[in-house]
Amino acid sequence: MKPPVTIAVTGAAGQICYSLLPRIAAGEMLGKDQPVILKLLELPIDQVQKAMRGVAMELEDCAFPLLQGLSLHAEAADAFKGANWCLLVGSKPRTKGMERADLLKDNGKIFVEQGKIIDEVAASDCRVVVVGNPCNTNCMIAANQAKRLPKENFTAMTRLDQNRARTQLAKKAGVKVTDVENIIIYGNHSPTMYANFNNAKVKGKAVTEVIKDRAWLEGEFLATVGKRGAAIIEARGSSSATSAANACIDHVRTLTTVGPDLHSIVVCSDGSYGFAKGVWASMAVKTVAYGKYEVIKDQPLTDFCKAKIKATNDELVGERDTVKEMLG
Ligand code: NAD
Ligand code: LMR
């Protein structure tokens, strides 16, 4: 049996975690042969702590063979101590009529504090995954607190957008989702994100050869993916949870599985693709070792892509300006 991996998860009494935690404990994130220890963090509020205890009781009642430890915390320093992975879900979701960036002032503060504490107490190989919105900028805030952990260890999640884009292309082409490959999200997890259909493939052929309706690709497709989060809030009355949890599982599983496939994650920009240095932007990566990725810097970009990337970069730079006092 492998030694257990310790995973700290914040927002444990919330919607996303209700879907996420059982899947981690069942081995869907790190593998069916990988024991895990879960350390759950919630706000130090009686009612919320009580709700988290309920979630923990259900996890116990599943008798997951891989779940070798489960502890509940109200203090970030206890939850993050020794963690190999910190999944930062806990934060406010937006409600109808809001953009994700409207959450910045409230949620940003959480990531200043948690970034600092993770850097002080987590394991030296700790990987941090930011789900809480606006996730790119929150990830930048957390990473900027780190003196010990490298910036590459801080990523945020656009896998949900990638999965959404893959499904929309598969539906339009009338194929299975597994027939659609190399659909990569660039930029911000916001309506400005760019799902780069130009390099995507359907059964090995360029998407643009299979879906000849360019107006759909440039219009309805991008808008559907970019505004899917708002559409779910409109329909459900609360933000995506099961699909967000699933994307978090995919994000970590892909990041821990070496392979040639490209996938989208939000990383610190080194200026590639025209993104401003130091903002956290989604781009194509390939996993080269457990938890280690290489940014793919040579994806061809059309003028249309470049204009889209400029717009999403401008938004990221604007968000960075908004939180400049939080960047340590
Ligand atoms: P939720 O309100 O159901 O749960 C959030 C939980 O976080 C709450 O229980 C709250 O008490 C807890 N929390 C708040 N501050 C905390 C802190 N400082 N430490 C620990 N816990 C804290 O929300 P949800 O639906 O689970 O969504 C969580 C976040 O994920 C939101 O910001 C949402 O917008 C975001 N989200 C991101 C994506 C993505 O693709 N990146 C997708 C869906 C949702
Ligand atoms: C999503 O994309 O579903 C989440 O980021 C939630 C939201 O606010 O859109």
Short mmCIF file of C-alpha atoms and ligand atoms in Angstrom, two decimals:
data_model
loop_
_atom_site.label_atom_id
_atom_site.label_comp_id
_atom_site.label_asym_id
_atom_site.label_seq_id
_atom_site.Cartn_x
_atom_site.Cartn_y
_atom_site.Cartn_z
CA MET A 1 0.00 0.00 0.00
CA LYS A 2 1.30 3.49 -0.86
CA PRO A 3 1.71 5.99 1.99
CA PRO A 4 -1.31 8.31 2.26
CA VAL A 5 -1.47 11.73 0.61
CA THR A 6 -2.84 14.54 2.78
CA ILE A 7 -5.42 16.77 1.13
CA ALA A 8 -6.77 19.93 2.77
CA VAL A 9 -10.07 21.15 1.37
CA THR A 10 -11.71 24.46 2.23
CA GLY A 11 -15.41 25.26 2.08
CA ALA A 12 -16.17 21.71 3.20
CA ALA A 13 -19.79 22.42 4.14
CA GLY A 14 -20.53 24.04 0.79
CA GLN A 15 -22.15 22.83 -2.39
CA ILE A 16 -19.07 21.92 -4.40
CA CYS A 17 -17.50 19.97 -1.57
CA TYR A 18 -20.62 17.88 -1.11
CA SER A 19 -19.87 16.46 -4.58
CA LEU A 20 -16.09 16.69 -4.39
CA LEU A 21 -15.20 15.04 -1.09
CA PRO A 22 -16.74 11.59 -1.72
CA ARG A 23 -15.03 11.40 -5.08
CA ILE A 24 -11.63 12.17 -3.56
CA ALA A 25 -12.22 9.60 -0.85
CA ALA A 26 -13.26 7.03 -3.47
CA GLY A 27 -9.90 7.40 -5.23
CA GLU A 28 -11.18 9.19 -8.32
CA MET A 29 -8.72 12.05 -7.97
CA LEU A 30 -5.41 10.44 -7.07
CA GLY A 31 -6.08 6.84 -8.04
CA LYS A 32 -7.74 3.71 -6.76
CA ASP A 33 -4.49 2.56 -5.10
CA GLN A 34 -3.77 5.85 -3.30
CA PRO A 35 -4.89 6.21 0.32
CA VAL A 36 -5.84 9.73 1.35
CA ILE A 37 -6.16 11.78 4.52
CA LEU A 38 -8.75 14.56 4.29
CA LYS A 39 -8.42 17.71 6.40
CA LEU A 40 -11.53 19.84 6.08
CA LEU A 41 -11.71 23.56 6.80
CA GLU A 42 -14.78 25.70 7.38
CA LEU A 43 -15.51 29.08 8.89
CA PRO A 44 -15.44 29.13 12.73
CA ILE A 45 -19.21 29.58 12.93
CA ASP A 46 -21.19 27.03 15.00
CA GLN A 47 -23.85 26.38 12.37
CA VAL A 48 -21.28 25.95 9.60
CA GLN A 49 -19.04 23.72 11.72
CA LYS A 50 -22.11 21.63 12.54
CA ALA A 51 -22.94 21.30 8.83
CA MET A 52 -19.34 20.20 8.17
CA ARG A 53 -19.70 17.54 10.89
CA GLY A 54 -22.73 16.26 8.99
CA VAL A 55 -20.67 15.99 5.79
CA ALA A 56 -17.97 14.13 7.73
CA MET A 57 -20.53 11.72 9.20
CA GLU A 58 -21.67 10.86 5.67
CA LEU A 59 -18.08 10.33 4.53
CA GLU A 60 -17.58 7.95 7.46
CA ASP A 61 -20.80 6.16 6.57
CA CYS A 62 -19.48 5.47 3.07
CA ALA A 63 -16.69 3.32 4.63
CA PHE A 64 -14.29 4.30 1.86
CA PRO A 65 -11.35 1.88 1.98
CA LEU A 66 -8.89 4.58 0.83
CA LEU A 67 -9.91 7.16 3.44
CA GLN A 68 -7.25 6.69 6.10
CA GLY A 69 -7.87 9.90 8.03
CA LEU A 70 -10.49 12.62 8.34
CA SER A 71 -10.21 15.72 10.51
CA LEU A 72 -12.32 18.85 10.80
CA HIS A 73 -10.90 22.32 11.37
CA ALA A 74 -11.89 25.88 12.13
CA GLU A 75 -8.30 27.18 11.94
CA ALA A 76 -6.48 27.35 8.61
CA ALA A 77 -3.11 26.64 10.25
CA ASP A 78 -4.40 23.28 11.55
CA ALA A 79 -6.07 22.33 8.29
CA PHE A 80 -3.12 23.12 6.03
CA LYS A 81 -0.39 21.67 8.29
CA GLY A 82 1.51 19.00 6.36
CA ALA A 83 -0.91 19.08 3.40
CA ASN A 84 0.37 17.78 0.06
CA TRP A 85 -2.59 19.29 -1.76
CA CYS A 86 -4.70 22.30 -0.75
CA LEU A 87 -7.94 22.60 -2.68
CA LEU A 88 -9.21 26.11 -2.06
CA VAL A 89 -12.93 25.99 -2.68
CA GLY A 90 -14.18 27.97 0.33
CA SER A 91 -15.37 31.45 -0.66
CA LYS A 92 -18.55 33.21 -1.69
CA PRO A 93 -20.21 32.18 -4.95
CA ARG A 94 -21.83 34.87 -7.11
CA THR A 95 -25.57 35.16 -7.39
CA LYS A 96 -27.83 36.21 -10.27
CA GLY A 97 -26.72 39.37 -12.05
CA MET A 98 -23.18 39.40 -10.65
CA GLU A 99 -19.95 38.82 -12.56
CA ARG A 100 -17.29 36.66 -10.88
CA ALA A 101 -15.00 39.70 -10.57
CA ASP A 102 -17.63 41.31 -8.29
CA LEU A 103 -16.48 38.81 -5.64
CA LEU A 104 -12.92 40.02 -5.68
CA LYS A 105 -12.93 42.39 -2.73
CA ASP A 106 -14.65 39.87 -0.41
CA ASN A 107 -12.99 36.68 -1.56
CA GLY A 108 -9.53 38.15 -2.23
CA LYS A 109 -8.92 38.60 1.52
CA ILE A 110 -9.42 34.87 2.12
CA PHE A 111 -6.61 34.08 -0.30
CA VAL A 112 -4.17 36.55 1.26
CA GLU A 113 -4.56 34.78 4.59
CA GLN A 114 -4.68 31.23 3.27
CA GLY A 115 -1.75 31.72 0.85
CA LYS A 116 0.40 32.95 3.73
CA ILE A 117 -0.56 30.11 6.06
CA ILE A 118 -0.14 27.40 3.42
CA ASP A 119 3.33 28.72 2.71
CA GLU A 120 4.17 28.48 6.42
CA VAL A 121 2.76 25.07 7.32
CA ALA A 122 1.98 22.89 4.28
CA ALA A 123 4.28 20.09 3.06
CA SER A 124 7.25 21.22 0.95
CA ASP A 125 5.74 19.53 -2.15
CA CYS A 126 2.33 21.15 -1.59
CA ARG A 127 0.25 21.91 -4.68
CA VAL A 128 -2.50 24.52 -4.34
CA VAL A 129 -5.57 24.47 -6.57
CA VAL A 130 -7.86 27.51 -6.47
CA VAL A 131 -11.51 26.95 -7.31
CA GLY A 132 -13.05 29.93 -5.42
CA ASN A 133 -13.89 32.83 -7.71
CA PRO A 134 -12.57 34.84 -9.33
CA CYS A 135 -10.15 31.95 -9.39
CA ASN A 136 -7.34 33.35 -11.57
CA THR A 137 -6.84 36.44 -9.47
CA ASN A 138 -7.43 34.64 -6.16
CA CYS A 139 -4.69 32.21 -7.17
CA MET A 140 -2.35 35.10 -7.96
CA ILE A 141 -3.14 36.62 -4.55
CA ALA A 142 -2.40 33.35 -2.71
CA ALA A 143 0.79 32.67 -4.69
CA ASN A 144 2.07 36.18 -4.03
CA GLN A 145 2.07 35.41 -0.30
CA ALA A 146 4.39 32.46 -0.80
CA LYS A 147 8.05 32.80 0.09
CA ARG A 148 8.86 29.08 0.28
CA LEU A 149 6.59 27.29 -2.21
CA PRO A 150 7.30 27.94 -5.90
CA LYS A 151 4.72 29.89 -7.93
CA GLU A 152 4.34 26.90 -10.30
CA ASN A 153 2.69 25.01 -7.43
CA PHE A 154 -0.27 27.41 -7.47
CA THR A 155 -2.81 26.74 -10.22
CA ALA A 156 -6.45 27.64 -10.70
CA MET A 157 -9.22 25.85 -12.47
CA THR A 158 -10.50 26.37 -16.01
CA ARG A 159 -11.09 22.67 -16.54
CA LEU A 160 -14.82 23.25 -16.16
CA ASP A 161 -14.69 25.61 -19.15
CA GLN A 162 -12.65 23.07 -21.11
CA ASN A 163 -15.17 20.34 -20.34
CA ARG A 164 -18.06 22.62 -21.27
CA ALA A 165 -16.39 23.54 -24.58
CA ARG A 166 -15.67 19.90 -25.37
CA THR A 167 -19.30 18.94 -24.89
CA GLN A 168 -20.62 21.84 -26.98
CA LEU A 169 -18.30 20.91 -29.87
CA ALA A 170 -19.22 17.22 -29.58
CA LYS A 171 -22.95 18.04 -29.65
CA LYS A 172 -22.58 20.29 -32.69
CA ALA A 173 -20.44 17.74 -34.57
CA GLY A 174 -22.70 14.86 -33.53
CA VAL A 175 -19.81 12.86 -32.03
CA LYS A 176 -18.85 11.54 -28.60
CA VAL A 177 -17.04 13.88 -26.19
CA THR A 178 -14.05 11.56 -26.37
CA ASP A 179 -13.80 12.27 -30.11
CA VAL A 180 -13.03 15.93 -29.34
CA GLU A 181 -9.44 16.75 -28.38
CA ASN A 182 -7.14 19.65 -27.79
CA ILE A 183 -9.75 22.24 -26.89
CA ILE A 184 -7.85 24.66 -24.70
CA ILE A 185 -9.08 27.63 -22.68
CA TYR A 186 -7.01 30.80 -22.70
CA GLY A 187 -7.15 33.60 -20.15
CA ASN A 188 -9.60 34.34 -17.40
CA HIS A 189 -12.34 32.11 -15.93
CA SER A 190 -14.90 34.73 -16.98
CA PRO A 191 -16.97 35.48 -20.08
CA THR A 192 -13.81 36.88 -21.73
CA MET A 193 -12.15 33.44 -21.71
CA TYR A 194 -11.21 32.14 -25.12
CA ALA A 195 -11.93 28.49 -25.96
CA ASN A 196 -9.50 28.00 -28.83
CA PHE A 197 -11.47 25.93 -31.33
CA ASN A 198 -8.85 26.68 -34.03
CA ASN A 199 -6.47 24.00 -32.74
CA ALA A 200 -9.13 21.55 -31.56
CA LYS A 201 -9.65 18.23 -33.30
CA VAL A 202 -12.68 16.01 -33.94
CA LYS A 203 -11.67 12.40 -34.61
CA GLY A 204 -8.21 13.71 -35.53
CA LYS A 205 -9.49 16.32 -38.03
CA ALA A 206 -9.45 20.08 -37.45
CA VAL A 207 -12.71 21.22 -35.81
CA THR A 208 -12.99 23.94 -38.44
CA GLU A 209 -13.09 21.22 -41.16
CA VAL A 210 -15.79 19.28 -39.35
CA ILE A 211 -17.89 22.22 -38.12
CA LYS A 212 -17.91 24.54 -41.11
CA ASP A 213 -20.25 27.04 -39.47
CA ARG A 214 -17.61 29.64 -38.58
CA ALA A 215 -20.23 32.10 -37.32
CA TRP A 216 -21.39 29.49 -34.78
CA LEU A 217 -17.81 28.81 -33.64
CA GLU A 218 -16.94 32.49 -33.25
CA GLY A 219 -20.34 33.48 -31.87
CA GLU A 220 -22.74 31.10 -30.16
CA PHE A 221 -20.12 28.52 -29.19
CA LEU A 222 -17.83 31.00 -27.40
CA ALA A 223 -20.76 32.79 -25.79
CA THR A 224 -22.31 29.52 -24.54
CA VAL A 225 -19.06 28.42 -22.92
CA GLY A 226 -18.24 31.88 -21.55
CA LYS A 227 -21.68 32.39 -20.03
CA ARG A 228 -22.42 28.83 -18.95
CA GLY A 229 -21.82 29.60 -15.27
CA ALA A 230 -24.43 32.38 -15.38
CA ALA A 231 -26.86 30.13 -17.27
CA ILE A 232 -26.58 27.53 -14.51
CA ILE A 233 -27.15 30.14 -11.81
CA GLU A 234 -30.21 31.33 -13.73
CA ALA A 235 -31.59 27.79 -14.05
CA ARG A 236 -30.66 26.31 -10.67
CA GLY A 237 -30.72 29.41 -8.50
CA SER A 238 -27.19 28.60 -7.33
CA SER A 239 -23.88 28.10 -9.03
CA SER A 240 -22.53 24.94 -10.61
CA ALA A 241 -21.48 22.37 -8.07
CA THR A 242 -21.35 18.81 -9.43
CA SER A 243 -19.65 19.91 -12.65
CA ALA A 244 -17.26 22.14 -10.70
CA ALA A 245 -16.34 19.26 -8.40
CA ASN A 246 -15.87 17.02 -11.41
CA ALA A 247 -13.59 19.59 -13.03
CA CYS A 248 -11.50 19.80 -9.86
CA ILE A 249 -11.12 16.00 -9.92
CA ASP A 250 -10.11 16.19 -13.61
CA HIS A 251 -7.69 19.08 -12.94
CA VAL A 252 -5.77 17.18 -10.27
CA ARG A 253 -5.99 13.77 -11.92
CA THR A 254 -4.59 15.16 -15.18
CA LEU A 255 -1.91 17.06 -13.30
CA THR A 256 -0.76 13.86 -11.62
CA THR A 257 -0.90 11.64 -14.70
CA VAL A 258 2.02 11.97 -17.10
CA GLY A 259 0.91 11.96 -20.72
CA PRO A 260 1.07 13.73 -24.07
CA ASP A 261 -2.44 15.26 -23.93
CA LEU A 262 -2.78 19.00 -23.53
CA HIS A 263 -5.09 20.38 -20.88
CA SER A 264 -6.09 23.81 -19.61
CA ILE A 265 -4.96 25.10 -16.26
CA VAL A 266 -4.46 28.60 -14.91
CA VAL A 267 -0.75 29.28 -14.32
CA CYS A 268 1.55 32.23 -13.69
CA SER A 269 2.19 33.93 -17.02
CA ASP A 270 5.79 34.35 -18.15
CA GLY A 271 4.62 36.52 -21.05
CA SER A 272 3.70 33.60 -23.35
CA TYR A 273 0.89 34.25 -25.84
CA GLY A 274 0.99 37.96 -24.98
CA PHE A 275 -0.33 37.56 -21.43
CA ALA A 276 1.10 40.11 -19.01
CA LYS A 277 3.90 38.64 -16.92
CA GLY A 278 2.76 37.68 -13.44
CA VAL A 279 -0.99 37.44 -14.04
CA TRP A 280 -2.49 33.95 -13.67
CA ALA A 281 -3.89 32.96 -17.07
CA SER A 282 -5.28 29.73 -18.45
CA MET A 283 -3.24 28.09 -21.17
CA ALA A 284 -2.23 24.69 -22.53
CA VAL A 285 -0.01 22.50 -20.41
CA LYS A 286 1.26 18.94 -20.56
CA THR A 287 1.95 16.92 -17.41
CA VAL A 288 5.61 15.89 -17.31
CA ALA A 289 5.83 14.33 -13.82
CA TYR A 290 3.48 13.86 -10.85
CA GLY A 291 2.15 17.37 -10.13
CA LYS A 292 4.56 18.99 -12.60
CA TYR A 293 3.57 20.55 -15.88
CA GLU A 294 5.17 22.23 -18.84
CA VAL A 295 3.47 25.19 -20.48
CA ILE A 296 3.08 24.61 -24.22
CA LYS A 297 4.29 27.81 -25.80
CA ASP A 298 4.05 27.09 -29.50
CA GLN A 299 0.34 26.68 -30.16
CA PRO A 300 -0.36 28.61 -33.39
CA LEU A 301 -2.72 31.58 -32.94
CA THR A 302 -4.79 33.27 -35.65
CA ASP A 303 -5.47 37.02 -35.55
CA PHE A 304 -8.94 36.19 -34.19
CA CYS A 305 -7.33 34.24 -31.30
CA LYS A 306 -4.85 37.02 -30.62
CA ALA A 307 -7.63 39.61 -30.35
CA LYS A 308 -9.56 37.34 -27.96
CA ILE A 309 -6.47 36.76 -25.86
CA LYS A 310 -5.82 40.48 -25.70
CA ALA A 311 -9.34 41.09 -24.33
CA THR A 312 -9.07 38.44 -21.62
CA ASN A 313 -5.55 39.61 -20.73
CA ASP A 314 -6.80 43.20 -20.36
CA GLU A 315 -9.40 41.95 -17.89
CA LEU A 316 -6.79 40.03 -15.89
CA VAL A 317 -4.57 43.10 -15.74
CA GLY A 318 -7.57 45.14 -14.58
CA GLU A 319 -8.29 42.60 -11.82
CA ARG A 320 -4.64 42.73 -10.76
CA ASP A 321 -4.88 46.52 -10.47
CA THR A 322 -8.03 46.18 -8.34
CA VAL A 323 -6.25 43.94 -5.81
CA LYS A 324 -2.79 45.49 -5.89
CA GLU A 325 -2.85 46.10 -2.13
CA MET A 326 -3.42 42.36 -1.59
CA LEU A 327 -0.35 41.27 -3.48
CA GLY A 328 2.06 41.49 -0.54
P1 NAD B 1 -20.99 27.55 -1.15
O1 NAD B 1 -21.44 28.87 -0.66
O2 NAD B 1 -21.99 26.46 -1.29
O3 NAD B 1 -19.83 27.01 -0.22
C1 NAD B 1 -18.72 27.77 0.09
C2 NAD B 1 -18.30 27.38 1.49
O4 NAD B 1 -17.08 28.06 1.75
C3 NAD B 1 -19.28 27.81 2.57
O5 NAD B 1 -19.67 26.67 3.34
C4 NAD B 1 -18.51 28.82 3.41
O6 NAD B 1 -18.81 28.74 4.80
C5 NAD B 1 -17.06 28.38 3.12
N1 NAD B 1 -16.07 29.43 3.36
C6 NAD B 1 -16.18 30.76 3.14
N2 NAD B 1 -15.06 31.38 3.53
C7 NAD B 1 -14.21 30.42 3.97
C8 NAD B 1 -12.90 30.44 4.50
N3 NAD B 1 -12.24 31.59 4.66
N4 NAD B 1 -12.33 29.27 4.85
C9 NAD B 1 -13.00 28.10 4.72
N5 NAD B 1 -14.27 28.02 4.23
C10 NAD B 1 -14.85 29.17 3.86
O7 NAD B 1 -20.22 27.81 -2.54
P2 NAD B 1 -19.83 26.73 -3.65
O8 NAD B 1 -20.94 26.62 -4.59
O9 NAD B 1 -19.26 25.53 -3.02
O10 NAD B 1 -18.68 27.56 -4.43
C11 NAD B 1 -17.45 27.86 -3.83
C12 NAD B 1 -16.64 28.77 -4.73
O11 NAD B 1 -16.30 28.11 -5.95
C13 NAD B 1 -17.36 30.05 -5.16
O12 NAD B 1 -16.46 31.14 -5.12
C14 NAD B 1 -17.77 29.74 -6.60
O13 NAD B 1 -17.98 30.92 -7.34
C15 NAD B 1 -16.56 28.98 -7.05
N6 NAD B 1 -16.71 28.18 -8.27
C16 NAD B 1 -15.67 28.13 -9.13
C17 NAD B 1 -15.74 27.37 -10.27
C18 NAD B 1 -14.60 27.32 -11.27
O14 NAD B 1 -14.79 26.74 -12.35
N7 NAD B 1 -13.44 27.87 -11.00
C19 NAD B 1 -16.90 26.64 -10.55
C20 NAD B 1 -17.96 26.70 -9.65
C21 NAD B 1 -17.86 27.48 -8.50
C1 LMR B 2 -19.02 28.45 -13.09
O1 LMR B 2 -18.36 28.69 -14.09
O2 LMR B 2 -20.03 27.71 -13.12
C2 LMR B 2 -18.58 28.99 -11.76
O3 LMR B 2 -17.45 29.80 -11.91
C3 LMR B 2 -19.67 29.66 -11.01
C4 LMR B 2 -20.03 31.01 -11.61
O4 LMR B 2 -20.14 31.97 -10.84
O5 LMR B 2 -20.20 31.08 -12.82
#
